[in-house]
JSON list of C-alpha atoms and ligand atoms in Angstrom, two decimals:
[
{"chain": "Q", "resi": 13, "resn": "MET", "atom": "CA", "xyz": [-46.88, -67.16, 20.00]},
{"chain": "Q", "resi": 14, "resn": "PHE", "atom": "CA", "xyz": [-44.31, -63.69, 20.10]},
{"chain": "Q", "resi": 15, "resn": "ILE", "atom": "CA", "xyz": [-43.93, -62.75, 16.43]},
{"chain": "Q", "resi": 16, "resn": "LEU", "atom": "CA", "xyz": [-40.97, -60.16, 16.44]},
{"chain": "Q", "resi": 17, "resn": "VAL", "atom": "CA", "xyz": [-39.90, -58.36, 13.43]},
{"chain": "Q", "resi": 18, "resn": "ASN", "atom": "CA", "xyz": [-36.55, -57.80, 12.88]},
{"chain": "Q", "resi": 19, "resn": "LEU", "atom": "CA", "xyz": [-36.89, -55.25, 10.15]},
{"chain": "Q", "resi": 20, "resn": "LYS", "atom": "CA", "xyz": [-32.04, -55.94, 9.62]},
{"chain": "Q", "resi": 21, "resn": "ALA", "atom": "CA", "xyz": [-31.19, -52.92, 7.27]},
{"chain": "Q", "resi": 22, "resn": "TYR", "atom": "CA", "xyz": [-33.54, -53.61, 4.56]},
{"chain": "Q", "resi": 23, "resn": "PRO", "atom": "CA", "xyz": [-34.94, -49.93, 3.05]},
{"chain": "Q", "resi": 24, "resn": "CYS", "atom": "CA", "xyz": [-38.53, -50.18, 4.04]},
{"chain": "Q", "resi": 25, "resn": "ASP", "atom": "CA", "xyz": [-40.71, -47.61, 6.40]},
{"chain": "Q", "resi": 26, "resn": "PRO", "atom": "CA", "xyz": [-39.55, -48.14, 10.11]},
{"chain": "Q", "resi": 27, "resn": "ILE", "atom": "CA", "xyz": [-42.40, -46.20, 11.00]},
{"chain": "Q", "resi": 28, "resn": "GLU", "atom": "CA", "xyz": [-44.78, -47.40, 8.52]},
{"chain": "Q", "resi": 29, "resn": "VAL", "atom": "CA", "xyz": [-44.55, -51.20, 9.45]},
{"chain": "Q", "resi": 30, "resn": "ALA", "atom": "CA", "xyz": [-44.16, -49.86, 13.18]},
{"chain": "Q", "resi": 31, "resn": "THR", "atom": "CA", "xyz": [-48.06, -48.28, 12.87]},
{"chain": "Q", "resi": 32, "resn": "ALA", "atom": "CA", "xyz": [-49.05, -51.50, 10.91]},
{"chain": "Q", "resi": 33, "resn": "ALA", "atom": "CA", "xyz": [-47.11, -54.05, 13.46]},
{"chain": "Q", "resi": 34, "resn": "ARG", "atom": "CA", "xyz": [-48.93, -51.83, 16.39]},
{"chain": "Q", "resi": 35, "resn": "ASP", "atom": "CA", "xyz": [-52.30, -52.14, 14.85]},
{"chain": "Q", "resi": 36, "resn": "VAL", "atom": "CA", "xyz": [-52.07, -55.84, 13.94]},
{"chain": "Q", "resi": 37, "resn": "ALA", "atom": "CA", "xyz": [-51.05, -56.49, 17.54]},
{"chain": "Q", "resi": 38, "resn": "GLU", "atom": "CA", "xyz": [-54.55, -54.71, 19.09]},
{"chain": "Q", "resi": 39, "resn": "ALA", "atom": "CA", "xyz": [-57.02, -55.66, 16.68]},
{"chain": "Q", "resi": 40, "resn": "SER", "atom": "CA", "xyz": [-55.48, -59.66, 17.47]},
{"chain": "Q", "resi": 41, "resn": "GLY", "atom": "CA", "xyz": [-53.86, -59.61, 20.67]},
{"chain": "Q", "resi": 42, "resn": "ALA", "atom": "CA", "xyz": [-51.52, -61.05, 18.97]},
{"chain": "Q", "resi": 43, "resn": "ARG", "atom": "CA", "xyz": [-47.91, -59.89, 20.68]},
{"chain": "Q", "resi": 44, "resn": "ILE", "atom": "CA", "xyz": [-46.15, -58.35, 17.56]},
{"chain": "Q", "resi": 45, "resn": "ALA", "atom": "CA", "xyz": [-42.11, -56.33, 18.12]},
{"chain": "Q", "resi": 46, "resn": "VAL", "atom": "CA", "xyz": [-40.86, -54.86, 15.76]},
{"chain": "Q", "resi": 47, "resn": "SER", "atom": "CA", "xyz": [-36.78, -54.43, 15.80]},
{"chain": "Q", "resi": 48, "resn": "PRO", "atom": "CA", "xyz": [-35.57, -51.33, 13.96]},
{"chain": "Q", "resi": 49, "resn": "GLN", "atom": "CA", "xyz": [-31.89, -50.37, 13.32]},
{"chain": "Q", "resi": 50, "resn": "ALA", "atom": "CA", "xyz": [-30.44, -48.68, 16.80]},
{"chain": "Q", "resi": 51, "resn": "ALA", "atom": "CA", "xyz": [-30.80, -45.28, 15.34]},
{"chain": "Q", "resi": 52, "resn": "ASP", "atom": "CA", "xyz": [-34.97, -45.50, 14.43]},
{"chain": "Q", "resi": 53, "resn": "ILE", "atom": "CA", "xyz": [-35.77, -46.86, 17.96]},
{"chain": "Q", "resi": 54, "resn": "ALA", "atom": "CA", "xyz": [-36.49, -44.16, 19.50]},
{"chain": "Q", "resi": 55, "resn": "ARG", "atom": "CA", "xyz": [-39.79, -42.97, 16.62]},
{"chain": "Q", "resi": 56, "resn": "VAL", "atom": "CA", "xyz": [-40.91, -47.12, 16.61]},
{"chain": "Q", "resi": 57, "resn": "ALA", "atom": "CA", "xyz": [-41.12, -46.69, 20.26]},
{"chain": "Q", "resi": 58, "resn": "ASP", "atom": "CA", "xyz": [-43.15, -43.65, 19.81]},
{"chain": "Q", "resi": 59, "resn": "THR", "atom": "CA", "xyz": [-45.88, -45.36, 17.17]},
{"chain": "Q", "resi": 60, "resn": "GLY", "atom": "CA", "xyz": [-46.97, -47.19, 20.44]},
{"chain": "Q", "resi": 61, "resn": "VAL", "atom": "CA", "xyz": [-45.74, -50.83, 19.74]},
{"chain": "Q", "resi": 62, "resn": "GLU", "atom": "CA", "xyz": [-42.97, -53.12, 21.57]},
{"chain": "Q", "resi": 63, "resn": "THR", "atom": "CA", "xyz": [-40.17, -51.97, 19.33]},
{"chain": "Q", "resi": 64, "resn": "TRP", "atom": "CA", "xyz": [-36.55, -54.20, 20.52]},
{"chain": "Q", "resi": 65, "resn": "ALA", "atom": "CA", "xyz": [-32.89, -53.30, 19.07]},
{"chain": "Q", "resi": 66, "resn": "GLN", "atom": "CA", "xyz": [-31.38, -56.04, 17.52]},
{"chain": "Q", "resi": 67, "resn": "HIS", "atom": "CA", "xyz": [-28.10, -55.74, 19.23]},
{"chain": "Q", "resi": 68, "resn": "VAL", "atom": "CA", "xyz": [-26.43, -54.33, 22.16]},
{"chain": "Q", "resi": 69, "resn": "SER", "atom": "CA", "xyz": [-22.69, -54.27, 23.09]},
{"chain": "Q", "resi": 70, "resn": "PRO", "atom": "CA", "xyz": [-21.43, -55.82, 26.58]},
{"chain": "Q", "resi": 71, "resn": "ASN", "atom": "CA", "xyz": [-20.06, -52.76, 27.99]},
{"chain": "Q", "resi": 72, "resn": "ALA", "atom": "CA", "xyz": [-21.14, -50.31, 30.22]},
{"chain": "Q", "resi": 73, "resn": "HIS", "atom": "CA", "xyz": [-21.16, -46.38, 30.08]},
{"chain": "Q", "resi": 74, "resn": "GLY", "atom": "CA", "xyz": [-17.52, -45.97, 29.15]},
{"chain": "Q", "resi": 75, "resn": "SER", "atom": "CA", "xyz": [-14.91, -45.14, 26.61]},
{"chain": "Q", "resi": 76, "resn": "HIS", "atom": "CA", "xyz": [-16.47, -47.67, 24.20]},
{"chain": "Q", "resi": 77, "resn": "THR", "atom": "CA", "xyz": [-16.88, -45.62, 20.59]},
{"chain": "Q", "resi": 78, "resn": "GLY", "atom": "CA", "xyz": [-19.08, -47.52, 18.90]},
{"chain": "Q", "resi": 79, "resn": "SER", "atom": "CA", "xyz": [-21.14, -49.11, 20.99]},
{"chain": "Q", "resi": 80, "resn": "THR", "atom": "CA", "xyz": [-25.06, -50.07, 21.27]},
{"chain": "Q", "resi": 81, "resn": "LEU", "atom": "CA", "xyz": [-25.01, -49.00, 24.64]},
{"chain": "Q", "resi": 82, "resn": "ALA", "atom": "CA", "xyz": [-28.11, -51.47, 26.66]},
{"chain": "Q", "resi": 83, "resn": "GLU", "atom": "CA", "xyz": [-28.76, -48.34, 29.01]},
{"chain": "Q", "resi": 84, "resn": "ALA", "atom": "CA", "xyz": [-29.14, -46.25, 25.89]},
{"chain": "Q", "resi": 85, "resn": "VAL", "atom": "CA", "xyz": [-31.55, -48.37, 23.90]},
{"chain": "Q", "resi": 86, "resn": "ALA", "atom": "CA", "xyz": [-34.18, -49.05, 27.10]},
{"chain": "Q", "resi": 87, "resn": "ASP", "atom": "CA", "xyz": [-33.93, -44.79, 27.38]},
{"chain": "Q", "resi": 88, "resn": "ASN", "atom": "CA", "xyz": [-35.04, -44.86, 23.57]},
{"chain": "Q", "resi": 89, "resn": "GLY", "atom": "CA", "xyz": [-37.89, -46.67, 24.03]},
{"chain": "Q", "resi": 90, "resn": "ALA", "atom": "CA", "xyz": [-36.82, -50.69, 23.26]},
{"chain": "Q", "resi": 91, "resn": "GLU", "atom": "CA", "xyz": [-38.54, -52.89, 26.13]},
{"chain": "Q", "resi": 92, "resn": "GLY", "atom": "CA", "xyz": [-35.51, -56.03, 24.43]},
{"chain": "Q", "resi": 93, "resn": "THR", "atom": "CA", "xyz": [-33.17, -57.05, 22.41]},
{"chain": "Q", "resi": 94, "resn": "LEU", "atom": "CA", "xyz": [-32.19, -59.89, 19.97]},
{"chain": "Q", "resi": 95, "resn": "ILE", "atom": "CA", "xyz": [-28.17, -60.51, 21.14]},
{"chain": "Q", "resi": 96, "resn": "ASN", "atom": "CA", "xyz": [-25.86, -63.29, 19.04]},
{"chain": "Q", "resi": 97, "resn": "HIS", "atom": "CA", "xyz": [-28.13, -62.64, 15.19]},
{"chain": "Q", "resi": 98, "resn": "SER", "atom": "CA", "xyz": [-27.19, -65.17, 12.30]},
{"chain": "Q", "resi": 99, "resn": "GLU", "atom": "CA", "xyz": [-25.13, -61.87, 10.29]},
{"chain": "Q", "resi": 100, "resn": "ASN", "atom": "CA", "xyz": [-24.21, -60.50, 13.43]},
{"chain": "Q", "resi": 101, "resn": "ARG", "atom": "CA", "xyz": [-21.86, -62.64, 15.34]},
{"chain": "Q", "resi": 102, "resn": "LEU", "atom": "CA", "xyz": [-20.86, -62.71, 18.79]},
{"chain": "Q", "resi": 103, "resn": "LYS", "atom": "CA", "xyz": [-17.95, -64.73, 20.79]},
{"chain": "Q", "resi": 104, "resn": "LEU", "atom": "CA", "xyz": [-19.44, -66.98, 23.57]},
{"chain": "Q", "resi": 105, "resn": "ALA", "atom": "CA", "xyz": [-17.62, -63.42, 26.18]},
{"chain": "Q", "resi": 106, "resn": "ASP", "atom": "CA", "xyz": [-19.39, -61.32, 24.86]},
{"chain": "Q", "resi": 107, "resn": "ILE", "atom": "CA", "xyz": [-22.62, -63.41, 24.32]},
{"chain": "Q", "resi": 108, "resn": "ASP", "atom": "CA", "xyz": [-22.36, -63.34, 28.35]},
{"chain": "Q", "resi": 109, "resn": "GLY", "atom": "CA", "xyz": [-21.89, -59.85, 28.45]},
{"chain": "Q", "resi": 110, "resn": "SER", "atom": "CA", "xyz": [-24.78, -58.50, 26.68]},
{"chain": "Q", "resi": 111, "resn": "VAL", "atom": "CA", "xyz": [-26.96, -60.39, 28.42]},
{"chain": "Q", "resi": 112, "resn": "ARG", "atom": "CA", "xyz": [-25.84, -59.35, 31.09]},
{"chain": "Q", "resi": 113, "resn": "ALA", "atom": "CA", "xyz": [-26.16, -55.71, 29.89]},
{"chain": "Q", "resi": 114, "resn": "ALA", "atom": "CA", "xyz": [-29.48, -55.86, 28.48]},
{"chain": "Q", "resi": 115, "resn": "GLU", "atom": "CA", "xyz": [-30.39, -57.00, 32.72]},
{"chain": "Q", "resi": 116, "resn": "ARG", "atom": "CA", "xyz": [-28.91, -54.06, 33.68]},
{"chain": "Q", "resi": 117, "resn": "ALA", "atom": "CA", "xyz": [-30.97, -52.17, 31.27]},
{"chain": "Q", "resi": 118, "resn": "ASP", "atom": "CA", "xyz": [-34.20, -54.11, 32.29]},
{"chain": "Q", "resi": 119, "resn": "LEU", "atom": "CA", "xyz": [-34.72, -55.68, 28.65]},
{"chain": "Q", "resi": 120, "resn": "GLU", "atom": "CA", "xyz": [-35.65, -58.27, 27.40]},
{"chain": "Q", "resi": 121, "resn": "THR", "atom": "CA", "xyz": [-33.46, -61.58, 25.63]},
{"chain": "Q", "resi": 122, "resn": "ILE", "atom": "CA", "xyz": [-33.94, -63.76, 23.07]},
{"chain": "Q", "resi": 123, "resn": "VAL", "atom": "CA", "xyz": [-30.02, -65.42, 21.72]},
{"chain": "Q", "resi": 124, "resn": "CYS", "atom": "CA", "xyz": [-29.46, -66.50, 17.88]},
{"chain": "Q", "resi": 125, "resn": "ALA", "atom": "CA", "xyz": [-28.56, -69.35, 17.29]},
{"chain": "Q", "resi": 126, "resn": "ASN", "atom": "CA", "xyz": [-27.55, -71.93, 13.82]},
{"chain": "Q", "resi": 127, "resn": "ASN", "atom": "CA", "xyz": [-28.30, -74.80, 15.64]},
{"chain": "Q", "resi": 128, "resn": "PRO", "atom": "CA", "xyz": [-29.33, -77.13, 19.09]},
{"chain": "Q", "resi": 129, "resn": "ALA", "atom": "CA", "xyz": [-26.49, -77.81, 20.06]},
{"chain": "Q", "resi": 130, "resn": "GLN", "atom": "CA", "xyz": [-26.14, -73.69, 20.22]},
{"chain": "Q", "resi": 131, "resn": "VAL", "atom": "CA", "xyz": [-29.72, -73.39, 21.43]},
{"chain": "Q", "resi": 132, "resn": "GLY", "atom": "CA", "xyz": [-28.16, -75.52, 24.52]},
{"chain": "Q", "resi": 133, "resn": "ALA", "atom": "CA", "xyz": [-24.97, -73.76, 25.54]},
{"chain": "Q", "resi": 134, "resn": "ALA", "atom": "CA", "xyz": [-27.28, -69.77, 25.10]},
{"chain": "Q", "resi": 135, "resn": "ALA", "atom": "CA", "xyz": [-29.94, -71.65, 26.97]},
{"chain": "Q", "resi": 136, "resn": "ALA", "atom": "CA", "xyz": [-27.02, -71.97, 30.02]},
{"chain": "Q", "resi": 137, "resn": "LEU", "atom": "CA", "xyz": [-26.57, -68.29, 29.67]},
{"chain": "Q", "resi": 138, "resn": "GLY", "atom": "CA", "xyz": [-30.18, -67.07, 31.28]},
{"chain": "Q", "resi": 139, "resn": "PRO", "atom": "CA", "xyz": [-31.71, -65.05, 28.23]},
{"chain": "Q", "resi": 140, "resn": "ASP", "atom": "CA", "xyz": [-35.50, -65.45, 28.47]},
{"chain": "Q", "resi": 141, "resn": "ALA", "atom": "CA", "xyz": [-35.49, -67.46, 25.30]},
{"chain": "Q", "resi": 142, "resn": "VAL", "atom": "CA", "xyz": [-33.16, -68.68, 22.33]},
{"chain": "Q", "resi": 143, "resn": "ALA", "atom": "CA", "xyz": [-34.10, -68.82, 18.73]},
{"chain": "Q", "resi": 144, "resn": "VAL", "atom": "CA", "xyz": [-33.23, -71.10, 16.32]},
{"chain": "Q", "resi": 145, "resn": "GLU", "atom": "CA", "xyz": [-32.46, -70.33, 12.64]},
{"chain": "Q", "resi": 146, "resn": "PRO", "atom": "CA", "xyz": [-30.94, -72.35, 9.96]},
{"chain": "Q", "resi": 147, "resn": "PRO", "atom": "CA", "xyz": [-28.72, -69.65, 8.75]},
{"chain": "Q", "resi": 148, "resn": "GLU", "atom": "CA", "xyz": [-29.59, -71.02, 4.63]},
{"chain": "Q", "resi": 149, "resn": "LEU", "atom": "CA", "xyz": [-32.92, -71.54, 4.31]},
{"chain": "Q", "resi": 150, "resn": "ILE", "atom": "CA", "xyz": [-32.68, -67.35, 6.52]},
{"chain": "Q", "resi": 151, "resn": "GLY", "atom": "CA", "xyz": [-34.35, -64.67, 3.33]},
{"chain": "Q", "resi": 152, "resn": "GLY", "atom": "CA", "xyz": [-35.77, -67.79, 1.77]},
{"chain": "Q", "resi": 153, "resn": "ASP", "atom": "CA", "xyz": [-38.81, -68.41, 0.65]},
{"chain": "Q", "resi": 154, "resn": "VAL", "atom": "CA", "xyz": [-39.49, -71.67, 2.44]},
{"chain": "Q", "resi": 155, "resn": "SER", "atom": "CA", "xyz": [-40.22, -71.47, 6.55]},
{"chain": "Q", "resi": 156, "resn": "VAL", "atom": "CA", "xyz": [-38.03, -73.34, 9.06]},
{"chain": "Q", "resi": 157, "resn": "SER", "atom": "CA", "xyz": [-40.59, -75.34, 9.84]},
{"chain": "Q", "resi": 158, "resn": "THR", "atom": "CA", "xyz": [-41.72, -76.96, 6.62]},
{"chain": "Q", "resi": 159, "resn": "ALA", "atom": "CA", "xyz": [-37.62, -76.58, 5.53]},
{"chain": "Q", "resi": 160, "resn": "ASP", "atom": "CA", "xyz": [-36.48, -79.05, 8.59]},
{"chain": "Q", "resi": 161, "resn": "PRO", "atom": "CA", "xyz": [-38.80, -79.02, 11.15]},
{"chain": "Q", "resi": 162, "resn": "GLY", "atom": "CA", "xyz": [-36.87, -81.23, 13.21]},
{"chain": "Q", "resi": 163, "resn": "ILE", "atom": "CA", "xyz": [-34.01, -78.34, 14.57]},
{"chain": "Q", "resi": 164, "resn": "VAL", "atom": "CA", "xyz": [-37.11, -76.79, 15.93]},
{"chain": "Q", "resi": 165, "resn": "GLU", "atom": "CA", "xyz": [-38.32, -80.00, 17.89]},
{"chain": "Q", "resi": 166, "resn": "ASP", "atom": "CA", "xyz": [-34.04, -80.63, 18.87]},
{"chain": "Q", "resi": 167, "resn": "ALA", "atom": "CA", "xyz": [-33.95, -77.31, 19.93]},
{"chain": "Q", "resi": 168, "resn": "VAL", "atom": "CA", "xyz": [-36.68, -76.70, 21.57]},
{"chain": "Q", "resi": 169, "resn": "ALA", "atom": "CA", "xyz": [-35.73, -79.62, 23.59]},
{"chain": "Q", "resi": 170, "resn": "ALA", "atom": "CA", "xyz": [-32.22, -78.70, 24.25]},
{"chain": "Q", "resi": 171, "resn": "ALA", "atom": "CA", "xyz": [-33.04, -75.90, 25.68]},
{"chain": "Q", "resi": 172, "resn": "ASP", "atom": "CA", "xyz": [-35.93, -77.96, 27.38]},
{"chain": "Q", "resi": 173, "resn": "ALA", "atom": "CA", "xyz": [-32.73, -79.92, 28.73]},
{"chain": "Q", "resi": 174, "resn": "VAL", "atom": "CA", "xyz": [-30.78, -76.77, 29.98]},
{"chain": "Q", "resi": 175, "resn": "ASP", "atom": "CA", "xyz": [-33.41, -74.56, 31.46]},
{"chain": "Q", "resi": 176, "resn": "PRO", "atom": "CA", "xyz": [-37.02, -75.40, 31.42]},
{"chain": "Q", "resi": 177, "resn": "ASP", "atom": "CA", "xyz": [-37.26, -71.41, 31.77]},
{"chain": "Q", "resi": 178, "resn": "VAL", "atom": "CA", "xyz": [-35.86, -70.19, 28.74]},
{"chain": "Q", "resi": 179, "resn": "ASP", "atom": "CA", "xyz": [-38.01, -69.82, 26.19]},
{"chain": "Q", "resi": 180, "resn": "VAL", "atom": "CA", "xyz": [-37.07, -71.13, 22.15]},
{"chain": "Q", "resi": 181, "resn": "PHE", "atom": "CA", "xyz": [-38.71, -69.21, 19.41]},
{"chain": "Q", "resi": 182, "resn": "CYS", "atom": "CA", "xyz": [-37.17, -70.38, 15.29]},
{"chain": "Q", "resi": 183, "resn": "GLY", "atom": "CA", "xyz": [-37.22, -68.77, 12.39]},
{"chain": "Q", "resi": 184, "resn": "ALA", "atom": "CA", "xyz": [-36.26, -68.17, 9.29]},
{"chain": "Q", "resi": 185, "resn": "GLY", "atom": "CA", "xyz": [-38.38, -68.28, 5.30]},
{"chain": "Q", "resi": 186, "resn": "VAL", "atom": "CA", "xyz": [-41.47, -67.59, 7.61]},
{"chain": "Q", "resi": 187, "resn": "SER", "atom": "CA", "xyz": [-43.94, -65.22, 5.93]},
{"chain": "Q", "resi": 188, "resn": "THR", "atom": "CA", "xyz": [-47.98, -66.92, 6.87]},
{"chain": "Q", "resi": 189, "resn": "GLY", "atom": "CA", "xyz": [-49.53, -67.50, 9.37]},
{"chain": "Q", "resi": 190, "resn": "ASP", "atom": "CA", "xyz": [-49.32, -70.84, 8.39]},
{"chain": "Q", "resi": 191, "resn": "ASP", "atom": "CA", "xyz": [-45.87, -71.56, 8.63]},
{"chain": "Q", "resi": 192, "resn": "VAL", "atom": "CA", "xyz": [-46.74, -70.11, 12.30]},
{"chain": "Q", "resi": 193, "resn": "ALA", "atom": "CA", "xyz": [-48.82, -73.00, 12.70]},
{"chain": "Q", "resi": 194, "resn": "ALA", "atom": "CA", "xyz": [-46.46, -74.64, 11.80]},
{"chain": "Q", "resi": 195, "resn": "ALA", "atom": "CA", "xyz": [-43.69, -73.68, 14.48]},
{"chain": "Q", "resi": 196, "resn": "GLY", "atom": "CA", "xyz": [-46.37, -73.31, 16.45]},
{"chain": "Q", "resi": 197, "resn": "ASP", "atom": "CA", "xyz": [-47.27, -77.13, 16.88]},
{"chain": "Q", "resi": 198, "resn": "LEU", "atom": "CA", "xyz": [-43.61, -77.97, 17.28]},
{"chain": "Q", "resi": 199, "resn": "GLY", "atom": "CA", "xyz": [-43.49, -76.24, 20.54]},
{"chain": "Q", "resi": 200, "resn": "ALA", "atom": "CA", "xyz": [-41.77, -72.71, 19.60]},
{"chain": "Q", "resi": 201, "resn": "SER", "atom": "CA", "xyz": [-43.05, -70.19, 22.10]},
{"chain": "Q", "resi": 202, "resn": "GLY", "atom": "CA", "xyz": [-42.15, -67.70, 19.04]},
{"chain": "Q", "resi": 203, "resn": "ILE", "atom": "CA", "xyz": [-41.25, -66.30, 15.05]},
{"chain": "Q", "resi": 204, "resn": "LEU", "atom": "CA", "xyz": [-38.10, -63.98, 14.24]},
{"chain": "Q", "resi": 205, "resn": "LEU", "atom": "CA", "xyz": [-38.80, -62.91, 11.07]},
{"chain": "Q", "resi": 206, "resn": "ALA", "atom": "CA", "xyz": [-37.81, -60.43, 8.56]},
{"chain": "Q", "resi": 207, "resn": "SER", "atom": "CA", "xyz": [-37.88, -60.52, 4.96]},
{"chain": "Q", "resi": 208, "resn": "GLY", "atom": "CA", "xyz": [-41.78, -61.79, 4.88]},
{"chain": "Q", "resi": 209, "resn": "VAL", "atom": "CA", "xyz": [-42.84, -58.59, 5.84]},
{"chain": "Q", "resi": 210, "resn": "ALA", "atom": "CA", "xyz": [-39.84, -55.84, 5.92]},
{"chain": "Q", "resi": 211, "resn": "LYS", "atom": "CA", "xyz": [-39.34, -56.35, 1.54]},
{"chain": "Q", "resi": 212, "resn": "ALA", "atom": "CA", "xyz": [-43.54, -57.43, 1.84]},
{"chain": "Q", "resi": 213, "resn": "ASP", "atom": "CA", "xyz": [-45.23, -55.12, -1.05]},
{"chain": "Q", "resi": 214, "resn": "ASP", "atom": "CA", "xyz": [-47.91, -54.94, 1.39]},
{"chain": "Q", "resi": 215, "resn": "PRO", "atom": "CA", "xyz": [-45.84, -55.01, 5.36]},
{"chain": "Q", "resi": 216, "resn": "ARG", "atom": "CA", "xyz": [-49.88, -54.47, 7.06]},
{"chain": "Q", "resi": 217, "resn": "ALA", "atom": "CA", "xyz": [-51.17, -57.31, 5.08]},
{"chain": "Q", "resi": 218, "resn": "ALA", "atom": "CA", "xyz": [-48.40, -59.66, 5.68]},
{"chain": "Q", "resi": 219, "resn": "LEU", "atom": "CA", "xyz": [-48.90, -59.25, 9.70]},
{"chain": "Q", "resi": 220, "resn": "GLU", "atom": "CA", "xyz": [-52.34, -59.58, 9.57]},
{"chain": "Q", "resi": 221, "resn": "ASP", "atom": "CA", "xyz": [-51.82, -62.62, 7.71]},
{"chain": "Q", "resi": 222, "resn": "LEU", "atom": "CA", "xyz": [-49.17, -63.90, 9.68]},
{"chain": "Q", "resi": 223, "resn": "VAL", "atom": "CA", "xyz": [-51.38, -63.97, 13.35]},
{"chain": "Q", "resi": 224, "resn": "THR", "atom": "CA", "xyz": [-54.00, -66.03, 12.09]},
{"chain": "Q", "resi": 225, "resn": "GLY", "atom": "CA", "xyz": [-51.91, -68.82, 12.65]},
{"chain": "Q", "resi": 226, "resn": "LEU", "atom": "CA", "xyz": [-51.73, -67.79, 16.46]},
{"chain": "O", "resi": 305, "resn": "G3H", "atom": "O1", "xyz": [-33.98, -61.75, 12.59]},
{"chain": "O", "resi": 305, "resn": "G3H", "atom": "C1", "xyz": [-34.44, -62.46, 11.25]},
{"chain": "O", "resi": 305, "resn": "G3H", "atom": "C2", "xyz": [-34.35, -64.13, 9.95]},
{"chain": "O", "resi": 305, "resn": "G3H", "atom": "O2", "xyz": [-33.21, -63.61, 10.28]},
{"chain": "O", "resi": 305, "resn": "G3H", "atom": "C3", "xyz": [-35.28, -64.67, 9.69]},
{"chain": "O", "resi": 305, "resn": "G3H", "atom": "O3", "xyz": [-34.76, -63.58, 8.62]},
{"chain": "O", "resi": 305, "resn": "G3H", "atom": "P1", "xyz": [-36.24, -64.46, 7.36]},
{"chain": "O", "resi": 305, "resn": "G3H", "atom": "O4", "xyz": [-37.83, -64.18, 7.64]},
{"chain": "O", "resi": 305, "resn": "G3H", "atom": "O5", "xyz": [-35.83, -63.26, 6.12]},
{"chain": "O", "resi": 305, "resn": "G3H", "atom": "O6", "xyz": [-35.47, -65.37, 6.76]}
]
C-alpha cells in the first residue's frame, strides 16, 4: 500500500510533515509520499521524502501564464502528480493532456475520480493509478472504507475491466491504521489522505498509526 499525504492548502508546516513522513517511511518500510503546495515542492523534496505535485497543467513550455508545468515540478524534485483532484476538477481533454504532460516529464500519475464510472473513464487514459474519493466524505471523520466500502470494490472492478495495470487508490476520511487495513481488504493499492495528517495535532503520531494498517 502506498500512502500519499496531500497537504492541500492547509496551514500546516510542510517541512514538519515531510520530515515525519520520511522518518516513518524509513522506519516502517512503507511507501509514503507528501504532496505540498507547488511553491513548496523543492524544499519538501530536499527533506528526502518522496514528493508529489497536487496538479500539473496539460501544456508544455510556452505562453501559459499561471500554469503548473510538469517539467518544472519534476525539475524541483517531484516524482509524481495528482490530476483532477475533486477540489481541482478538469475537463476530460485537460485530464488527458495533464497525463501526457506528466509522462513527458517522467512523473508518476494518479487521476482522481468521484465514483466507479469516472474511475473507468480515468483508467482509459492510461495513468499509473486512479483514486476514488466520494466528495461528500472528503475532510470528514468517517473513512470511505467504512462509510461506503462498495464504492471502493466497484472502483477496483471498474479499473480492472478497462486496464488491469492501473492501480486503484481510495481516499476521504482516512485517518487510522484500521482505515488503511480496511481499504486494503477492499482491494485498494493505496490511500490518498489529507486532513488526518495535515490537520493533526501530531502529524508524526498520525503517520505512525496509519502504517500499522499496512
Ligand atoms: O487528497 C485527499 C483527499 O481529498 C482526502 O482528504 P481527507 O483525507 O481530508 O478526507
